[in-house]
Each structure stands twice: as C-alpha cells, then as structure tokens.
Amino acid sequence: MSQTHFRTCNLCEAMCGLEIQVEAGKIQTIKGDQNDPFSRGHICPKAVALQDIYHDPNRLKFPLRRTAAGWEQIGWDEAFDEVVGRLQTIQAEHGRNAVGVYLGNPNVHNLGSLLYNPPFIRALRTKNRFSATSVDQLPHHLAAYLMFGHYLLLPVPDVDRTDYFLMLGANPLVSNGSLMTAAGIEGRLKGLQKRGGRLVVLDPRRTETAQMADEHHFIRPGSDALFLLALLHSLFAEELVDLGRLADVCDGLETVAQVVEPFTPEAVAAATNISPTTIQRIAREFAAAPSAVAYGRMGLSTQPFGGLCQWLLNLLNLLTGNLDNPGGAMFTHPAIDVVALTSLTGNKGSYGRWRSRVRGLPEIVGELPAATLAEEILTPGEGQIKAMITIAGNPVLSTPNGRQLDEALAGLEFMVAIDIYLNETTRHAHIILPPATGLETSHYDLIFHLLAVQNTAKFSPALFDPEPGMKQDWQILQELRLRLEGNRDISRRLFKFDFFRRLSPEKLLDLALRFSQYRGLSLARLRREVHGLDLGPLRPCLPSRLGHASKRISLAPELFVQDLFRLQEHLAVSSEQ
Ligand SMILES: Nc1nc2c(c(=O)[nH]1)N[C@H]1C(S)=C(S)[C@@H](COP(=O)(O)OP(=O)(O)OC[C@H]3O[C@@H](n4cnc5c(=O)[nH]c(N)nc54)[C@H](O)[C@@H]3O)O[C@H]1N2
Ligand SMILES: Nc1nc2c(c(=O)[nH]1)N[C@H]1C(S)=C(S)[C@@H](COP(=O)(O)OP(=O)(O)OC[C@H]3O[C@@H](n4cnc5c(=O)[nH]c(N)nc54)[C@H](O)[C@@H]3O)O[C@H]1N2
Ligand code: SF4
Ligand SMILES: [Mo]
C-alpha cells in the first residue's frame, strides 16, 4: 500500500517541505510539498538524495574500533566504556583541557544534537571547544551580542517585502540562502524585481545571483568594510541618517559619525574597486527606498574584517530606519523562542572569557576559532590537546590549513568521532560511534525557524525505523554524558535538573511548544498539521526583545571601534597597490 509522508528537508537552511511517496517500505518519489506554507513546493536536487544516504551501503551504523588489522565492529557498551575510560584517563593525567571537541554543521540540523550536545560538552568541562561556527557565521554572533545583547538576535532580510536588497558576499541562488532561511529564494528575489524593487550584488565573482541582479559590482575581496564605511560616511555627509522609531533606544551615534568621517568614497575607491559616484548613489538609493535591507554572508564573514562587516551592515540598516521594520532586516518570532530560552539560562553570548593557549585568540560564545585547533594539538606544553571528539564534522576538509590538522589528528593519544561516514577526519578516530540519520530521525528546526523570512512551525516524524540496535545522535550523547558524570557526586546530578536532561527530544519539544507565545501549540497539534503551521509574517519587536538589561542598542561597541585602526592600516597598504 502506498503511503504519503510529509517532512522538512534538513540538509540545508532552506527548510523545504517534502512529500515522499513510500510503498512497501521503499521510496517511490520525493517531491516538493505544494501545501507547505513556507516552501510552497520548492526543493532542490539534494532532497532527492536523502534516499541515497538512507540506502548508502558505505554509511556506518554500528561502532567501529581501529586496530592494526583495520576497522572492527564492536558493541555499544564496549565502545562507550572505552571512550569514556580513555577520555577520563587523559583528563586525569593532563587536565580537563587536554580533551578538545569539534562540532560540525549537521548538528544544527538535528533536534536531538541541539538539545544533547550542550550538557555533554559541559560534562567534559573543557575550554577547548571548537565548531564550524568559526569558519562560518561567528562575526554575525559577535555583532548581535555586542549591539543587541544576545548572540542569537540575528536580523533576517525581509525579502518578501523589501524594495531594495543590497547583498554582499552571498550566493543564495546556489546556496539556497544562509542566515536567511528562505526556501525558493530565486522566486522571492524575482518577486522583489517584479514589484519594481532592486537587487544589488557585491561579489568579486560573477555568481548566479549576481547574474540575476539589477546591478553587480566586482568588489575587491576583503574590502567590504571600507565600502560599508563609505556608505555610512555618505549618509552622514548628505544628512540622510534617520534612525526612525529606534532613535530613542540607540547609544553611540556621535561616535559612529566620528569614526566614519575619514572613510570618504574617494578614500576607499581604489581599495574597493568601487567608484565614489557609485558608492554615493547606492547610499542615496538605499536611504530613499521605501524599505531596504543590507545583508552579507560567507564572503563577508570569512575574511580579515568579518566582525567589522557585520557591525557595519547592522549600522546601515539601523541608520536608515530599516532595522526591525517591514521590508528591512527583521527578527523572527519562532514558536520556540530560542533567544528567550537561552536568556533564561543566562547564555546571551560572551567574548574573551578565555584565550587560546598558543595564539591567544579570544573565546567567543563559548568557543575558540577552529583555525587554531591544529596548533593546540601540535604544540607541546601544559594544556596541550591530547584527545579529540568530533561530532558531525569534517574539519580536515572544512577548516583552514586542513593538512596541518590532518597531521595533528594522526598524532593524538585518543580520538572518537560521532559520525555516519569514514572520511578525511574520522579515519583518525580510534572509535567511531555512528548514529541514525536523515529519514530515520524525527525533526524540528529549532535554529532555522529562528532565521526564517516567515514565522512557521513544522514537525517531521521519522519516516523509517533505524535498524535494530542503532542509536540516534542524542542517545549517544546522553549515554556518554551519563557515563562521564557517573563518577562524580550524585547531589550535583540531582540538583542540576537531571530530570529534564533525561527526557527524549520529542518530550522536550512538546514541553517547549506548550510554553510557546502562540496559544494551543503542542507536539500532537504539529503532528496533525502535516504541512506545517503558518504563524505569519515577521513583525517588529524592539526594543523589548533586546538582550541588554538597559534595553538599548549599542551602535559603537568599543571592540569594533578599536578594530578600525587595523582597517586603516589595510587601507593605507591596499590604496598603494
Ligand atoms: N574551503 C571551504 N571551506 C569551508 C567552506 C567553504 O565554502 N569552502 N564552508 C564553511 C562552512 S559555511 C561550514 S558550515 C563548514 C562545515 O564544516 P563541517 O561541519 O566540519 O563539514 P561537513 O563537511 O559539513 O561535515 C559534516 C560531517 O557530518 C557527518 N554527518 C552527516 N550527517 C550526520 C548525522 O546525522 N549525524 C552525525 N553524527 N554526523 C553526520 C558527515 O559524515 C561529515 O563527516 O565548512 C566551512 N569550510
Ligand atoms: N549546494 C550546497 N549548498 C549549500 C552548502 C553546500 O555545501 N552545498 N553549504 C551551506 C552552508 S553550511 C552555508 S553557510 C551556505 C553559504 O551560503 P552563501 O554565503 O550564500 O554562499 P557562498 O557560496 O559561501 O557565497 C559566498 C560568496 O562570497 C563571495 N566572496 C568571497 N570573498 C568575498 C569578499 O571579500 N567580499 C565579497 N563581497 N564577497 C566575497 C564569493 O565569491 C561567493 O559568491 O551555503 C549552504 N548551502
Ligand atoms: S534547498 Fe536545502 S532544504 Fe531545500 S531541498 Fe535543497 S537541500 Fe533540502
Ligand atoms: Mo555553513
């Protein structure tokens, strides 16, 4: 008998709704779900490949141990015992920080991992925490933390209502959008053009997105901060600054006016490869548009001035009255408000609470830059990393100087990988703990609902049962944590809300939905709404949602203002070239 299964694709940030036809346990078709209120039928070819991952004979399903004779399959108990035993021995001998952990991208696309990674990592009590965040969106978090008081208060382009979209260093036509969950982005951008709006792209490459834009400028790589400063300079010079509704809750406008002063369009033209007249025109058009949004992604974050870029983008939106206004850069109201929940636990973000041992790089939101991981393993001395845990990550491929990390991982005393494949990174593990994945997991997008251009909520039940004896990511993480904490005092566990931490992800999800700002939500309700629930367009929420106790926005955080000296030096050098 044929059955239809509805779920959200969890392979990228776009949250496409899928309609999967199954007959006798076999997938017949995977199509876009036309009735999904968010994606409205859009999918890309990767969704169809979900079945290939499910059927892939190379996918790992049971624990493996590396031996001189090759990989051998072992039982879960034996694997857990060995992993926890080795980690504890190494920490007892070399200190807590001798164990490092790296979290990869799929963790954010997995409800169980999102809920069970934090307590597991706390149980490790190490400061050597790394993740794909530092080769991706960390500057966005830093800017949000310093300006809005919470690292997850990330403004999202209100693409469906904007009149002017200034896009830097992003290629959503291919990436399907990032920190802008917007299934079917090409249609949404065409919609902007049909309404008579403009798409302006700055990218050193003529990308697919640049090709559809109304205007594309070949900006010099790494010079975006200068371009943005010159835009802000023009706004002040032409008296176009208008903070609108938020004027009363912003601090530091005079400082901003002062620091942008030297960055005239003429001063940055050679360094950016953008003419002064173009910069002035874009500033005027941006300020004059009924609504406008500036957005920058990977090309702005993974470059020498990533933090400055994200700060200046927020400023551009703020100073033209486009932050927290329809058609501008807005915040979401997800069914499960991760911003509110993390605020409750006191985790609004952080900067510089500790530094990396070798290069002295600052901690940001609880982690160190992955770029320094290899040298933390390779450099002898107190605090050297001797053991690593990788969870759904392939840092040998995805982080800078992967070859050095490859060499570093090979020399570790112990490594464990929670991963479904044997690859460039996991091949160095002594033990691999493979979870169920994709179609075998139930899913709710805790993070991408938070970053979506429309408020919706959708639960995806598992389509297939994993093979008997397989475990989910969260079950592996929970088991490791319980064993790690097993030897520590019981009272700590009793008083640390262990009750909640033993609940399954679905129970926790149900609880969170029942406490939602939207009435009448529960897991049972979402199970009935198989296509997902539409919770409406983005709506203004400042200043009440700000993370700073003062409920004010900081326009000129000291850290960014100081970093302008480094940019000045760069300008001096690159203008001569
Ligand atoms: N050169 C270059 N480097 C880049 C980028 C780039 O564009 N160019 N992009 C950067 C960006 S934006 C990012 S986000 C990072 C990504 O960096 P990483 O997250 O380190 O890399 P991925 O290749 O996404 O690794 C995913 C790993 O998760 C495993 N996996 C997949 N599904 C599951 C699952 O359900 N459970 C578990 N436990 N494991 C699973 C896979 O087998 C794989 O080993 O790379 C960054 N690095
Ligand atoms: N097919 C596919 N889709 C994916 C992924 C994938 O691996 N495969 N990964 C997903 C992930 S994890 C992420 S984070 C997103 C990333 O999503 P995007 O950021 O939208 O995509 P990128 O291709 O990284 O685009 C970065 C752009 O920045 C440009 N660029 C480079 N340097 C500079 C610079 O200095 N200034 C400016 N202005 N531009 C610059 C590059 O030319 C490139 O066009 O994609 C997601 N989508
Ligand atoms: S765009 Fe992303 S979410 Fe949509 S089908 Fe493709 S991989 Fe899945
Ligand atoms: Mo990413």
Short mmCIF file of C-alpha atoms in Angstrom, two decimals, residues 5 14 22 26 34 48 56 58 62 64 68 107 131 157 174 228 253 259 324 367 403 416 420 428 439 508 524 560 576:
data_model
loop_
_atom_site.label_atom_id
_atom_site.label_comp_id
_atom_site.label_asym_id
_atom_site.label_seq_id
_atom_site.Cartn_x
_atom_site.Cartn_y
_atom_site.Cartn_z
CA HIS A 5 4.94 11.10 4.25
CA ALA A 14 16.09 26.46 3.45
CA VAL A 22 6.51 5.17 0.09
CA LYS A 26 10.52 1.65 -0.43
CA GLN A 34 2.97 22.28 -2.56
CA VAL A 48 16.03 13.53 -3.65
CA ASP A 56 24.12 4.04 1.09
CA ASN A 58 29.01 2.83 2.89
CA PHE A 62 27.44 0.38 14.42
CA LEU A 64 33.91 0.67 14.94
CA ALA A 68 46.38 -2.65 13.44
CA ASN A 107 24.44 19.30 14.49
CA SER A 131 32.91 24.24 15.82
CA PRO A 157 16.28 40.14 5.42
CA VAL A 174 23.24 28.23 -5.31
CA LEU A 228 30.26 49.97 4.01
CA LEU A 253 25.53 57.78 17.21
CA VAL A 259 34.68 57.14 13.10
CA ASP A 324 13.11 45.88 12.81
CA GLU A 367 34.24 28.52 21.64
CA ARG A 403 46.64 19.40 6.04
CA VAL A 416 36.43 9.48 18.95
CA ILE A 420 27.95 8.33 9.84
CA HIS A 428 41.91 9.26 12.57
CA LEU A 439 14.93 9.91 7.22
CA LEU A 508 11.29 18.38 25.43
CA ALA A 524 0.26 16.48 18.95
CA PHE A 560 34.70 47.26 16.67
CA GLU A 576 49.13 51.99 -2.77
#
